[in-house]
Every structure is written in C-alpha cells, then in structure tokens.
CSV table of C-alpha atoms and ligand atoms in Angstrom, one decimal:
chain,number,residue,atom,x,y,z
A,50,UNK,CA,85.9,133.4,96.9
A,51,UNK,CA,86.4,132.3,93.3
A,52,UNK,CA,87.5,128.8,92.9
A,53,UNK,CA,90.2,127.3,91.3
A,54,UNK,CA,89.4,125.9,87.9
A,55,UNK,CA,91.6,123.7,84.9
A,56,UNK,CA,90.6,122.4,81.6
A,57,UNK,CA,90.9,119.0,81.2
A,58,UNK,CA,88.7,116.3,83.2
A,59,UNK,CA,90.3,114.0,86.0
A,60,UNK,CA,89.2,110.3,86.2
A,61,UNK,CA,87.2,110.0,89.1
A,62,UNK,CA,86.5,106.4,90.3
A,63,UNK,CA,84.2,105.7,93.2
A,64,UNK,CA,84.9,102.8,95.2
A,65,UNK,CA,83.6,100.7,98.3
A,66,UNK,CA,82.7,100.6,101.7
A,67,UNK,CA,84.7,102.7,104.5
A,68,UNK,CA,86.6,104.6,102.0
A,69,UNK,CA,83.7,105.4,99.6
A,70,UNK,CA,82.6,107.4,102.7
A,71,UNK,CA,85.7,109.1,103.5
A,72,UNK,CA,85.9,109.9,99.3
A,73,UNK,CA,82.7,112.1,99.4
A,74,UNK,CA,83.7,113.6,102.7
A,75,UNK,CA,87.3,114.4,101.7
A,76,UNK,CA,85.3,116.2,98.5
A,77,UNK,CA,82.8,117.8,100.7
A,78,UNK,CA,85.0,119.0,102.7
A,79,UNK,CA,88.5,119.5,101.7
A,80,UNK,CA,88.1,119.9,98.0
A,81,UNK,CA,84.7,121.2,96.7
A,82,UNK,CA,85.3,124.3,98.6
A,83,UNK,CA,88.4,125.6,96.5
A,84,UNK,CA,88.5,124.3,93.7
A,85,UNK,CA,86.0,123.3,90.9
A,86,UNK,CA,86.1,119.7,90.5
A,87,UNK,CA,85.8,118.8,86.9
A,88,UNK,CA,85.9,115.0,86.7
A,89,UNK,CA,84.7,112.4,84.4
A,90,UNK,CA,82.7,110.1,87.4
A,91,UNK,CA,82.7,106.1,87.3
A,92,UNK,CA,81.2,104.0,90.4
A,93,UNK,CA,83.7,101.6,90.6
A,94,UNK,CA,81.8,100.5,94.0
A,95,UNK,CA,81.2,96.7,94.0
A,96,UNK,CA,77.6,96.9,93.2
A,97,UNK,CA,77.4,98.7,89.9
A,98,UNK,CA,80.3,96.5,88.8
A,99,UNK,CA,77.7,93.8,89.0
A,100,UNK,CA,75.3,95.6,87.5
A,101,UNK,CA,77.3,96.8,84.2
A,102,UNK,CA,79.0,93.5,83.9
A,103,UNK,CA,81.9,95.1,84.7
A,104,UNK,CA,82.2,97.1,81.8
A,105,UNK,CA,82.5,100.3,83.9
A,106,UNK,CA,85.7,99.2,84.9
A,107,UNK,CA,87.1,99.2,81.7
A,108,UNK,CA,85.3,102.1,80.3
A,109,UNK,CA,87.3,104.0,83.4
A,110,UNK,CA,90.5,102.5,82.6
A,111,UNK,CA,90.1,104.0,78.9
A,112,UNK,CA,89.2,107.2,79.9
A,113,UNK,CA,92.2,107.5,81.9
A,114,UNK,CA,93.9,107.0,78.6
A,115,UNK,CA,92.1,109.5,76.9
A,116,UNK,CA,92.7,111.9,79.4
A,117,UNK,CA,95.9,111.0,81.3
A,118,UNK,CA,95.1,111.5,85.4
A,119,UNK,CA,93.3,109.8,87.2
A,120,UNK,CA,92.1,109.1,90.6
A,121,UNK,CA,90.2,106.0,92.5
A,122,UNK,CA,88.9,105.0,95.7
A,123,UNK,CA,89.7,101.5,97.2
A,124,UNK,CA,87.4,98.9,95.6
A,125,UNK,CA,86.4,95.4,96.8
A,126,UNK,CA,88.1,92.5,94.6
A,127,UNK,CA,85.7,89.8,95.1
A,128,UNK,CA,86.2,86.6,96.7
A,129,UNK,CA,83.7,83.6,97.4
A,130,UNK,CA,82.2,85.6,100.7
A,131,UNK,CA,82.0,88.5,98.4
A,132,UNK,CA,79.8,86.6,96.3
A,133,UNK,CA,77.1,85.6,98.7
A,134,UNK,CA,77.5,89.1,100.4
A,135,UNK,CA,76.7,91.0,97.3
A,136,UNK,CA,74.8,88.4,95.9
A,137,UNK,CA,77.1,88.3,92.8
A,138,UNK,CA,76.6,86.7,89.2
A,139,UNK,CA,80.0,85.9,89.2
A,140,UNK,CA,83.5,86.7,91.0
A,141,UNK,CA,84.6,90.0,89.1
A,142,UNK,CA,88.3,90.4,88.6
A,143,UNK,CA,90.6,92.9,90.9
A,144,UNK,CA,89.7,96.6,89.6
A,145,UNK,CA,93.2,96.9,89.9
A,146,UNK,CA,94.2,94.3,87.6
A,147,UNK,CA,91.8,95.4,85.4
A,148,UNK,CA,93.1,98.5,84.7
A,149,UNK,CA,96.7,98.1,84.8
A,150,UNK,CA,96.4,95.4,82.1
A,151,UNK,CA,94.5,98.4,80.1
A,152,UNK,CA,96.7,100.8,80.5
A,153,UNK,CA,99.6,98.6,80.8
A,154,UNK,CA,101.4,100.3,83.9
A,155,UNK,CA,103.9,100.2,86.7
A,156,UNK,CA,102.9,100.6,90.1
A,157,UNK,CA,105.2,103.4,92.5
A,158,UNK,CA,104.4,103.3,96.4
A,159,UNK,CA,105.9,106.0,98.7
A,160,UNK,CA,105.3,106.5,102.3
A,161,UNK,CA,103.7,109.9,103.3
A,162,UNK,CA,106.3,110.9,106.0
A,163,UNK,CA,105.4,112.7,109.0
A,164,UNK,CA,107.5,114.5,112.1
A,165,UNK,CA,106.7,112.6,115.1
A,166,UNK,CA,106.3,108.3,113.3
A,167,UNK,CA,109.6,107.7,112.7
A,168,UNK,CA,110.5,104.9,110.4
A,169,UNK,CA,111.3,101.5,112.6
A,170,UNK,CA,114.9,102.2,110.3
A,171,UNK,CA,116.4,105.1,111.8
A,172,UNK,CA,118.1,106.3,108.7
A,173,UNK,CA,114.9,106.2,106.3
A,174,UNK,CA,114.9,110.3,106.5
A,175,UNK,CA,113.4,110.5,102.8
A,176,UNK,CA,110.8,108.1,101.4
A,177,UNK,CA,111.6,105.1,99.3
A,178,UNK,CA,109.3,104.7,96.2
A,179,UNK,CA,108.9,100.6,95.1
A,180,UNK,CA,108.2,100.0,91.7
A,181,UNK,CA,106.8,96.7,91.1
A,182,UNK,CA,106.9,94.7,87.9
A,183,UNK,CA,103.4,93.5,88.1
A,184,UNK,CA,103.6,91.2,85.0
A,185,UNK,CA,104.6,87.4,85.2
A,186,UNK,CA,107.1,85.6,86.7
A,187,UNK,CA,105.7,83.1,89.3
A,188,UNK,CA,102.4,85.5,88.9
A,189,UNK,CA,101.4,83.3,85.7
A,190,UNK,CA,103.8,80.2,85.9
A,191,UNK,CA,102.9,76.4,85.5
A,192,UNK,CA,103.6,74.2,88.2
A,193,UNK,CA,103.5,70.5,88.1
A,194,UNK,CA,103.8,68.0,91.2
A,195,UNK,CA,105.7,65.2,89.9
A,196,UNK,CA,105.7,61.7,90.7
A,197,UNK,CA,109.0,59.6,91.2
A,198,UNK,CA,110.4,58.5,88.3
A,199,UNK,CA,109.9,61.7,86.4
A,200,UNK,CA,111.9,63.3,83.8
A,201,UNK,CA,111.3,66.8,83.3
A,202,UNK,CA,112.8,69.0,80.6
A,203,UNK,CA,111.9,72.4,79.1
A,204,UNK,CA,110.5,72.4,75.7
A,205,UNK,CA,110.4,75.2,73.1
A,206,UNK,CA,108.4,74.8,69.7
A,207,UNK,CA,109.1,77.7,67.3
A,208,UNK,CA,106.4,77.1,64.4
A,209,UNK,CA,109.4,76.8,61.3
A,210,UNK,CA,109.7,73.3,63.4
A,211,UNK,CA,112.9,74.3,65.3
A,212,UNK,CA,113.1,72.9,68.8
A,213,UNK,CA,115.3,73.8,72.0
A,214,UNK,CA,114.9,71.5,75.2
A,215,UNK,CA,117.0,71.7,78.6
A,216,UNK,CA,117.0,69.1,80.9
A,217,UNK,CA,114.8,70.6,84.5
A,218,UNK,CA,115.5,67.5,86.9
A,219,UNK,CA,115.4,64.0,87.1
A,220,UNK,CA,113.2,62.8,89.6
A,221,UNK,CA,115.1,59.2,89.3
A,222,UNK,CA,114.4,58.2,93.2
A,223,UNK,CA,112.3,60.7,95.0
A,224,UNK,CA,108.7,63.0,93.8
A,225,UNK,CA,108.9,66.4,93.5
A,226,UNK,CA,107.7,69.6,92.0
A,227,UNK,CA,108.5,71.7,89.4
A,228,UNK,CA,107.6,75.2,88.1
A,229,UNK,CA,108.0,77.3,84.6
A,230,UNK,CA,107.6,80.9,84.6
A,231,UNK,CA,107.8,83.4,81.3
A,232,UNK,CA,108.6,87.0,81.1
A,233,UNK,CA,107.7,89.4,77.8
A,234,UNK,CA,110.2,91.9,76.5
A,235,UNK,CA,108.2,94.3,75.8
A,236,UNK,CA,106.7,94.6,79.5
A,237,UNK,CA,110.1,94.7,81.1
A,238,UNK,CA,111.1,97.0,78.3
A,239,UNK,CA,108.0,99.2,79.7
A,240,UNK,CA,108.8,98.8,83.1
A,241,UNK,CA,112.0,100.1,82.8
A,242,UNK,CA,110.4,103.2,80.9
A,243,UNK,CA,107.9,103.7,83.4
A,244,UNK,CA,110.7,103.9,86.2
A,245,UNK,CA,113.0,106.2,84.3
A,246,UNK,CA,110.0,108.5,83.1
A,247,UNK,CA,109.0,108.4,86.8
A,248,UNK,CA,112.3,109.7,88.1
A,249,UNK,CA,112.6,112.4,85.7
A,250,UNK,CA,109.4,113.4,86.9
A,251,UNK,CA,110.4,113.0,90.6
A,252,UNK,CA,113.7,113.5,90.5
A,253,UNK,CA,114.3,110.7,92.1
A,254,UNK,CA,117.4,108.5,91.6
A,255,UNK,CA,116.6,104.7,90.3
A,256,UNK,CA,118.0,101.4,92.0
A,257,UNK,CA,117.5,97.9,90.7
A,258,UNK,CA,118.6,94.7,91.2
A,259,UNK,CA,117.9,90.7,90.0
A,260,UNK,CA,120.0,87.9,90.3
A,261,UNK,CA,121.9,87.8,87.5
A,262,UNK,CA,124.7,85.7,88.9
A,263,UNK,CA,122.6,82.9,89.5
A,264,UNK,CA,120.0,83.1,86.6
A,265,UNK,CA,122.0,84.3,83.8
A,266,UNK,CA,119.7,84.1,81.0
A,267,UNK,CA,116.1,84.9,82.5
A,268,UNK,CA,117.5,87.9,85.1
A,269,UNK,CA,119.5,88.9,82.8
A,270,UNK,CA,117.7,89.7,80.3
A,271,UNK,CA,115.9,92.1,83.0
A,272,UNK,CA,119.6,93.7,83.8
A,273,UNK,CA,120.1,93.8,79.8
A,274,UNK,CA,116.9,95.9,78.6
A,275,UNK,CA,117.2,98.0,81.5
A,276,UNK,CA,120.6,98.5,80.7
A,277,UNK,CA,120.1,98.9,77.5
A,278,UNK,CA,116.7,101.6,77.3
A,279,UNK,CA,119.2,103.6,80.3
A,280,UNK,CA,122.1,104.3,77.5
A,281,UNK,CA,120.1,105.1,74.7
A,282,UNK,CA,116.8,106.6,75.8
A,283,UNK,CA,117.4,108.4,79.1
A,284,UNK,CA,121.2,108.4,80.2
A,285,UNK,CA,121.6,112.2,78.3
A,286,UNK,CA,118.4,113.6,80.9
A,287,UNK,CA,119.2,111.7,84.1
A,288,UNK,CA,123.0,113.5,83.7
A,289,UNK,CA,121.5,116.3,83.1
A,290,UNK,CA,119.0,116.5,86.3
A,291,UNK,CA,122.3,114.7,88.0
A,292,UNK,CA,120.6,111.5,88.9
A,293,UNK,CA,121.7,108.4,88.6
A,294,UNK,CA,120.5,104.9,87.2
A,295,UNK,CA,122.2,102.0,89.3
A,296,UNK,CA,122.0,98.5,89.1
A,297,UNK,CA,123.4,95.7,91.8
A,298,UNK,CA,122.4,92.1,92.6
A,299,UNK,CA,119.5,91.9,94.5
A,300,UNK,CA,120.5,91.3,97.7
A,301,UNK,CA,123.1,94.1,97.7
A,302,UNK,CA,120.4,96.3,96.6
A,303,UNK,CA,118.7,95.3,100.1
A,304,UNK,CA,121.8,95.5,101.9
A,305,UNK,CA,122.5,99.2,100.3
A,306,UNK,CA,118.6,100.2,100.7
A,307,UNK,CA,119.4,99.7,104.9
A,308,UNK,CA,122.0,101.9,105.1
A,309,UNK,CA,120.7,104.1,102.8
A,310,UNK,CA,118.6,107.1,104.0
A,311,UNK,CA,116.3,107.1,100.8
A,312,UNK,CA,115.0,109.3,98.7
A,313,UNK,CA,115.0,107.4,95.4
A,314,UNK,CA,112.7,104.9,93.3
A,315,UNK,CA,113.5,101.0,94.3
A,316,UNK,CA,112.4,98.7,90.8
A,317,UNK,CA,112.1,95.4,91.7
A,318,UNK,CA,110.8,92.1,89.8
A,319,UNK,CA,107.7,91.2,90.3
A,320,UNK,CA,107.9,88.7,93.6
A,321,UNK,CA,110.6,91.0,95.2
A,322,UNK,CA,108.8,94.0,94.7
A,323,UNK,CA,105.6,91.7,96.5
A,324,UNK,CA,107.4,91.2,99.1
A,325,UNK,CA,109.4,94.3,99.7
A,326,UNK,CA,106.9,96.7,99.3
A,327,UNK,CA,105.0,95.1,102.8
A,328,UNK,CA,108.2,95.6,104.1
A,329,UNK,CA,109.1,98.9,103.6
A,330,UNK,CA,105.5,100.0,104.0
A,331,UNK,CA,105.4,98.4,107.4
A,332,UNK,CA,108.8,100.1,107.9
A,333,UNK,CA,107.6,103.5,107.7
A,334,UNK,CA,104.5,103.4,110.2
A,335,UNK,CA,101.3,102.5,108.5
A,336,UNK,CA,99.8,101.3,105.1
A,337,UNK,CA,97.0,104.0,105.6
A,338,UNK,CA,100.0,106.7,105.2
A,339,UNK,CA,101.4,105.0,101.6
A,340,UNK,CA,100.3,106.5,98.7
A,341,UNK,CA,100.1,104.0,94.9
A,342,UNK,CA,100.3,105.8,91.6
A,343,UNK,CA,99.7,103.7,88.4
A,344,UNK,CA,102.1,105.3,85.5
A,345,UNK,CA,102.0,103.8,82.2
A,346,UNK,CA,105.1,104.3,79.1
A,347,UNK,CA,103.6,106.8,77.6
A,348,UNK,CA,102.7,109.0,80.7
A,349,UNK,CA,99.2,108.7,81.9
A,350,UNK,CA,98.8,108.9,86.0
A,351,UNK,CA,96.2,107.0,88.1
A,352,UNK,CA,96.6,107.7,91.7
A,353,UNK,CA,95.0,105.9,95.0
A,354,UNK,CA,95.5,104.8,98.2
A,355,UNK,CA,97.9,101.6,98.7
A,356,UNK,CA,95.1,100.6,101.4
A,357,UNK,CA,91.8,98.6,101.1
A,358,UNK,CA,88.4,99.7,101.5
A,359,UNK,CA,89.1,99.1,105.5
A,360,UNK,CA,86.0,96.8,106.0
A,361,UNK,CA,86.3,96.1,109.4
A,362,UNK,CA,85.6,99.9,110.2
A,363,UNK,CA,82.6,100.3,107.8
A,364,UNK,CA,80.7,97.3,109.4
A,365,UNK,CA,80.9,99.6,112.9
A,366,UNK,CA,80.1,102.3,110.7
A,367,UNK,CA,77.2,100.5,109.6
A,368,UNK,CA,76.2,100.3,113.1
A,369,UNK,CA,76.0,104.3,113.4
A,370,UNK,CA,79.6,104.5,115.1
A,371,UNK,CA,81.8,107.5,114.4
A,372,UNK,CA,85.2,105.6,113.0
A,373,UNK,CA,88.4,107.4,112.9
A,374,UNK,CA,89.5,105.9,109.8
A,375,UNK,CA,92.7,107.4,108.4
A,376,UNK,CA,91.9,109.6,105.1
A,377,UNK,CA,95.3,110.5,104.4
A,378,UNK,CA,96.6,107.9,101.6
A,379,UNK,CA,92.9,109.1,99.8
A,380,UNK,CA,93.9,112.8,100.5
A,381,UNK,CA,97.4,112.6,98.7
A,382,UNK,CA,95.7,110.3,95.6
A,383,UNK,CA,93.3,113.7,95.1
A,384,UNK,CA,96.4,116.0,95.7
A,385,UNK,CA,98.6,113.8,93.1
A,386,UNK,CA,96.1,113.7,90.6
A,387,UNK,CA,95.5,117.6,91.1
A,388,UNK,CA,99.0,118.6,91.0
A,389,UNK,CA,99.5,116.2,87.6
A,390,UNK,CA,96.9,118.1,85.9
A,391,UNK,CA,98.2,121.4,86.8
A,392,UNK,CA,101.6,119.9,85.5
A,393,UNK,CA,99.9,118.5,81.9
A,394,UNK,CA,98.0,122.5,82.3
A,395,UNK,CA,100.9,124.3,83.4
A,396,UNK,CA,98.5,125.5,86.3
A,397,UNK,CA,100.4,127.1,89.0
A,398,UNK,CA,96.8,128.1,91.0
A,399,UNK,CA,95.9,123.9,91.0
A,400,UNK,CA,99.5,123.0,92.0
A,401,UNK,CA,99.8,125.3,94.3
A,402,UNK,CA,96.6,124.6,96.1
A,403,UNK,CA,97.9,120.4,96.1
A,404,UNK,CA,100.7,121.8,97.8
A,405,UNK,CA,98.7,123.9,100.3
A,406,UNK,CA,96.1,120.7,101.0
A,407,UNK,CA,99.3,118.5,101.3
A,408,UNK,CA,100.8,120.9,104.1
A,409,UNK,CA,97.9,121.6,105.9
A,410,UNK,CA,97.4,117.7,106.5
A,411,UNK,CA,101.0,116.8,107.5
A,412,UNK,CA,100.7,120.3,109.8
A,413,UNK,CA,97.6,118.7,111.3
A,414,UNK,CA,99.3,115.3,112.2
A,415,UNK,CA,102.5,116.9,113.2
A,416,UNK,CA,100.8,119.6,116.0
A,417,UNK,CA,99.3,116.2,117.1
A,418,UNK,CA,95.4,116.1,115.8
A,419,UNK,CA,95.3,112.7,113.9
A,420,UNK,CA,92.9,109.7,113.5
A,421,UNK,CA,93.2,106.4,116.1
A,422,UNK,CA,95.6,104.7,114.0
A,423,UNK,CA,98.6,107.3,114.6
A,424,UNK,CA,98.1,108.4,117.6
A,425,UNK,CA,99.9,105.2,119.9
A,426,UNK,CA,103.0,105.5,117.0
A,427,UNK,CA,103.4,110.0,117.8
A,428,UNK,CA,106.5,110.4,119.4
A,429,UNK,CA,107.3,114.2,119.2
A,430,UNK,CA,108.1,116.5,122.3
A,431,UNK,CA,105.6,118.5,124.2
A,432,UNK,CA,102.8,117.4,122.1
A,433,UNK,CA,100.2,114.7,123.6
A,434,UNK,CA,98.4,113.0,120.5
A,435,UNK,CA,94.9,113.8,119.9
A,436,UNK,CA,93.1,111.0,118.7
A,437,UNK,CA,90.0,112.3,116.7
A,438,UNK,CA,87.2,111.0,114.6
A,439,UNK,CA,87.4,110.9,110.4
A,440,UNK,CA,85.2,114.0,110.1
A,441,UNK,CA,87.1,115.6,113.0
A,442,UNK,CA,90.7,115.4,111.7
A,443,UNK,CA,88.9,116.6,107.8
A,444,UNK,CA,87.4,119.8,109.4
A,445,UNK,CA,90.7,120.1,111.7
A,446,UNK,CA,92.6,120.0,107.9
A,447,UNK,CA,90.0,122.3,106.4
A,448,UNK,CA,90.3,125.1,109.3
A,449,UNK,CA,94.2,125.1,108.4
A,450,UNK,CA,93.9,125.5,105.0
B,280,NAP,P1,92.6,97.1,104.3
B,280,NAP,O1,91.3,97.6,103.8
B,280,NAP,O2,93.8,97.8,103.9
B,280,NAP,O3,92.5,97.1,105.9
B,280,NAP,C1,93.3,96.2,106.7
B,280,NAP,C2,93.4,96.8,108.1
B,280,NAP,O4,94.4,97.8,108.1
B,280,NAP,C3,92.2,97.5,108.6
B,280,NAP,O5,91.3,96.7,109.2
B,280,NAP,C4,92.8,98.5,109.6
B,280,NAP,O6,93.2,97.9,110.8
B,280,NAP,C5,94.1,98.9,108.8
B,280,NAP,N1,93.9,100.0,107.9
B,280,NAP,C6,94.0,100.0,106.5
B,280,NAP,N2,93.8,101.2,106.0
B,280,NAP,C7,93.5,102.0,107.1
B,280,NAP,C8,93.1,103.4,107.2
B,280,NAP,N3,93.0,104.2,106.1
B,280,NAP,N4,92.9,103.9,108.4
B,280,NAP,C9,93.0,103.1,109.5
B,280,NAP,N5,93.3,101.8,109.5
B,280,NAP,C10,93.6,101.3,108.3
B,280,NAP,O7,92.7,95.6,103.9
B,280,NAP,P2,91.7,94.3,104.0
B,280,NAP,O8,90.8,94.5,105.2
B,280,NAP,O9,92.6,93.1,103.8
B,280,NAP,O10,90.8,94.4,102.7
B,280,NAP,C11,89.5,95.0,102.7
B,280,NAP,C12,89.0,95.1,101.2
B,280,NAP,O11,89.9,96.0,100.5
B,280,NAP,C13,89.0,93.8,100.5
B,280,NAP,O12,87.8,93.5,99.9
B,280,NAP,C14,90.1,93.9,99.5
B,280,NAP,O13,89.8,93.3,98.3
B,280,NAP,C15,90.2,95.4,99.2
B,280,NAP,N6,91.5,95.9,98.8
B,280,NAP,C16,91.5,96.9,97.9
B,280,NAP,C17,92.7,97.5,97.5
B,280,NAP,C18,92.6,98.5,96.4
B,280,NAP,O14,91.6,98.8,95.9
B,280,NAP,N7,93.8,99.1,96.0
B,280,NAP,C19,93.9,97.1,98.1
B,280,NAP,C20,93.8,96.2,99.1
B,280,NAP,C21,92.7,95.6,99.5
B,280,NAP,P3,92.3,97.9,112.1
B,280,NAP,O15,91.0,97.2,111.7
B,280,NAP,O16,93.1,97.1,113.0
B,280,NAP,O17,92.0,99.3,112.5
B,281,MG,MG1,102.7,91.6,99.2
C-alpha cells in the first residue's frame, strides 16, 4: 500500500513519562502505517531539557513558526520534587509557557464527544471550545499585605513627568491587602484575533463576556478592542459564514452557556477561562477526552493533549504493569495537526485520512472497547463496556481503520 505523503514538516515534540509511551505507540501503530510521517523531531522529555539548557524548547517553539503545525506530547513542568527526581540544575520553566510566550498564542480546548458519556449538562449536545487569555491579570499582579494605618493609592509615572494617582483604600482602623494587576493592548488585541481567526476556521460562533459594569475602565477596554477588531477586521466574513460575534456580562455569558446546547468558541479573561475550562472539561466526562490547540494571530497551530503526562500510571508502568491509559486527547493532537497540514497543502488524501483515524477511534469507544477510565461513565444500550489495555484499545483502533 502506498502511503500518504505532504510537503511541509510537522513539529514533532516528544514529551514525558506515561504519554511519551503512548506517543511512539500511537505512531507505531496508528500512524506510521499510512502515512509517511515527515516531522521536524524535538525531545521535549524532561531530561534533554536539562541537558540543552533548555534551549530545545525554544528551538521547537520557533520551528513551529517557521512552519506553522505543530504537535507535542505532555511534558513535565518541574517543581522542587522534580528537581531531586531528575536531579536537575535548576527548575525549568512550563514547556507550555515557554512556547506560548514565543509564539504569542491563545489556547482553544474542546471536549472529544462520544455516544454513550453524556455530558453531566444534559443539553451540552455539541462541544464548547474555551479560549483562555493566558496573559496577565492576577497571573502577573503585585500584591501587598498592609498594615493598619495604610494609605494606598495607584500611581502612574509617564516619563514627560506627568502623573495620575487614584486613591485604592484607606486602611485608617483595620490591616488588609491589596493587589494591582496590568493588562497589554496588544495581547487582548491578539486574543481577540486568535478567537475570530479560530472561528472562521471552525465555524464556530464566538461568545464573550467581562464585567464591564463593575470595572468600567480595565474590562472595558477588553469589551472595547474586541468590539472594536469585530467591526473592522472580521464582521464582513463572520456574516458571510452566518456566524455570530456576541458579547454579554460575564455572568450572563455563564447563565446563557447552561442553557445553551454548545457548539461555539467561549473567550474568557484570563482567571475565568482558569476556572471555567475545569468546569466544562469535568462537565463533559474526562480531561483525557479534551483536546488543547495553541493558535497564534497570524495562524500557526500547535496541538496536544489538555492532560499531563499521567504519572501515576507510568510509575506502575515502571513496574512492568500493562496500564490502560487513555490515548485519545494524544490521538486527536496527531489528527489536528495532520488535518491542518493538509488544510495549509490543500491535501484531501491527509485530511481525509484525519478524518478516517478520528472515526475509527470514536467507533471503537462507542461499540464499547475503551481504556479503564471510560468504561464506569458508558451508558449506551445493549453494549457492556470493555475495559482494555493502552495497546489493546490502539490495535482495536488500527483493525477499524
Ligand atoms: P495528569 O497527568 O493530567 O493526571 C492526573 C490524573 O488524571 C491521572 O492520575 C489519571 O487519574 C487522570 N488522567 C489524566 N489523563 C489521563 C489519561 N489520558 N488516561 C487516563 N487517566 C488520565 O495530571 P498530574 O498528575 O497533575 O500531572 C502529571 C504531570 O503532568 C506533572 O508533572 C505536570 O507538570 C504535567 N502536566 C503537563 C501538562 C502539559 O504538558 N500540557 C498539563 C498538565 C500537567 P487516575 O490516576 O485516577 O487514573
Ligand atoms: Mg484551572
């Protein structure tokens, strides 16, 4: 059988622990076959981080730039037991935040829905995609325990020797705390972009709310440049495609994403979209069934897994045991990445055969053969779960494709 080939290189990056395993399986077995993988390789796996200084992660992040798609395993972000454990110089950034700062990008999770895990909200027929604002806000603010008798203020210093100050509290008869957070325009400026861009693409309507009412200079300026990049940039192409661009105060938006049955692109600041996304991802069924595409303004794609490198499981697989580790979130980050490259190639064979690989896995699930995770959420008549191994559920895939 000739295999399917395209021009361009994919990013690969190769990651840690349990999913670093599943990765070369999912290409052994799922990929490798059919088509001929032509990728650009970085070991993004904890221990050649340490050994290149961490350079590799930014040489990866740039090559996504040069060539648009790319696709990465779930990596290890350090902490002080990481450290000892792999005997680290020092405690190595988030991959993650590495590269989005590089590539300066908005992060889109959807929920791979299956027949038989229905979402805990009845209604959620179509997936919801978050978009979170992953720059500042209380992410890089400067907070300040105050002492009774306080006076705090804002300051501004412009360098022509202008100066603005507003009156924060005063802490006359009691301590207290206080907090300042900053916002650019240029990355909420992007952010709206990259939601916009990413509905066109998807065809996706967008929702998105702040709380304007309440904070009617710093949310408002979010509801302003969104407002404002809508009319002129993309208003002419959503009308077009017949979507829509709506905004509404935060917690109507949450009110209105309850009822609604989804099937559009939620953009939320940067602490709402924190805290929503756990919501709506535990909503749905599982993290291991949410898919995370990185998409930056000017339209290069790097897709993973929204799950971690699921340590628990690789320490038994350490041991010799056979985990049944869900591969599906690491499936649909190859299949994105595939199908974008056939988009930038106009490649029907390489779409086509995302498609197919996409099918065949959801077909697997749904005619009950899935990994240990699923298998106590299936619900779906006359069909008893079959809870199977990793490699099992792969090779089940592979046969129906
Ligand atoms: P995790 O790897 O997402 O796993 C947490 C738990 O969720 C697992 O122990 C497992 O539960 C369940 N789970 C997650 N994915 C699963 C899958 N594919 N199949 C089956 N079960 C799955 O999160 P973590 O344990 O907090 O973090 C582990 C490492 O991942 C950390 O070093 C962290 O830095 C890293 N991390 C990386 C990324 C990324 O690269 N994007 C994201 C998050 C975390 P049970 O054990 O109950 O089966
Ligand atoms: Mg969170």
């Amino acid at each position: 059988m000739k295999k399917i080939t395209y021009k361009t290189p994919i990013v690969e990056m190769q990651g840690d622990e349990m999913t670093r395993v599943l990765w070369d399986m999912i290409k052994d077995i799922l990929l490798e076959p059919h088509v001929e993988l032509n990728t650009e390789f970085y070991d993004l796996g904890l221990p050649n981080r340490e050994k290149t200084g961490d350079r590799v992660t930014v040489d990866a992040a740039n090559a996504v730039k040069k060539y648009g798609v790319g696709v990465k395993c779930a990596t290890i972000t350090p902490n002080a037991q990481r450290v000892d454990e792999y005997n680290l110089s020092q405690m190595w950034l988030s991959p993650n935040g590495t590269i989005r700062a590089i590539l300066d990008g908005t992060v889109f999770r959807a929920p791979i829905q299956v027949k038989g895990i229905t979402p805990y909200v009845q209604g959620w027929t179509k997936p919801i995609t978050i978009a979170r604002h992953a720059y500042g806000d209380v992410y890089k603010n400067s907070e300040i325990k105050v002492d009774k008798g306080a006076e705090c203020a804002l300051e501004v210093r412009y360098p022509d020797g202008r100066r603005e100050s507003k009156k924060i509290y005063d802490f006359s008869d009691c301590g207290g705390v206080i907090q300042g957070v900053h916002n650019r325009d240029d990355s909420i400026a992007s952010f709206a972009r990259s939601c916009f861009n990413y509905a066109l693409d998807t065809k996706q309507d967008v929702w998105f709310g702040t709380k304007d009412t309440i904070s009617k200079i710093y949310d408002r300026r979010f509801k302003d440049i969104f407002s404002d990049i809508y009319e002129t940039e993309y208003k002419t192409k959503f009308c077009a495609l017949g979507l829509n661009y709506e905004y509404s105060l935060i917690d109507d938006s949450v009110a209105r994403v309850i009822r609604s049955n989804g099937g559009f692109i939620w953009a939320l600041k940067n602490y709402d979209g924190d805290v929503m996304s756990d919501m709506v991802a535990t909503a749905y069924g599982s993290l291991a069934m949410m898919t995370s595409v990185l998409v930056s303004p000017d339209g290069n794609y790097e897709y993973e897994a929204a799950h971690g490198t699921v340590t628990r499981h690789y320490y038994r697989y350490l041991k010799g045991e056979k985990t049944s580790t869900n591969p599906v979130a690491t499936i649909f980050a190859w299949t994105g990445a595939l199908a974008r490259r056939g988009m930038t190639e106009s490649n029907a064979e390489l779409i086509g055969f995302a498609q197919k690989l996409e099918r065949a896995t959801l077909d697997t699930i749904e005619n009950g053969q899935m990994t240990g995770d699923l298998a106590p959420m299936f619900h779906r008549d006359g069909i008893t779960p079959e809870s199977l191994t990793s490699e099992e559920f792969l090779r089940a895939v592979a046969k129906r494709i």
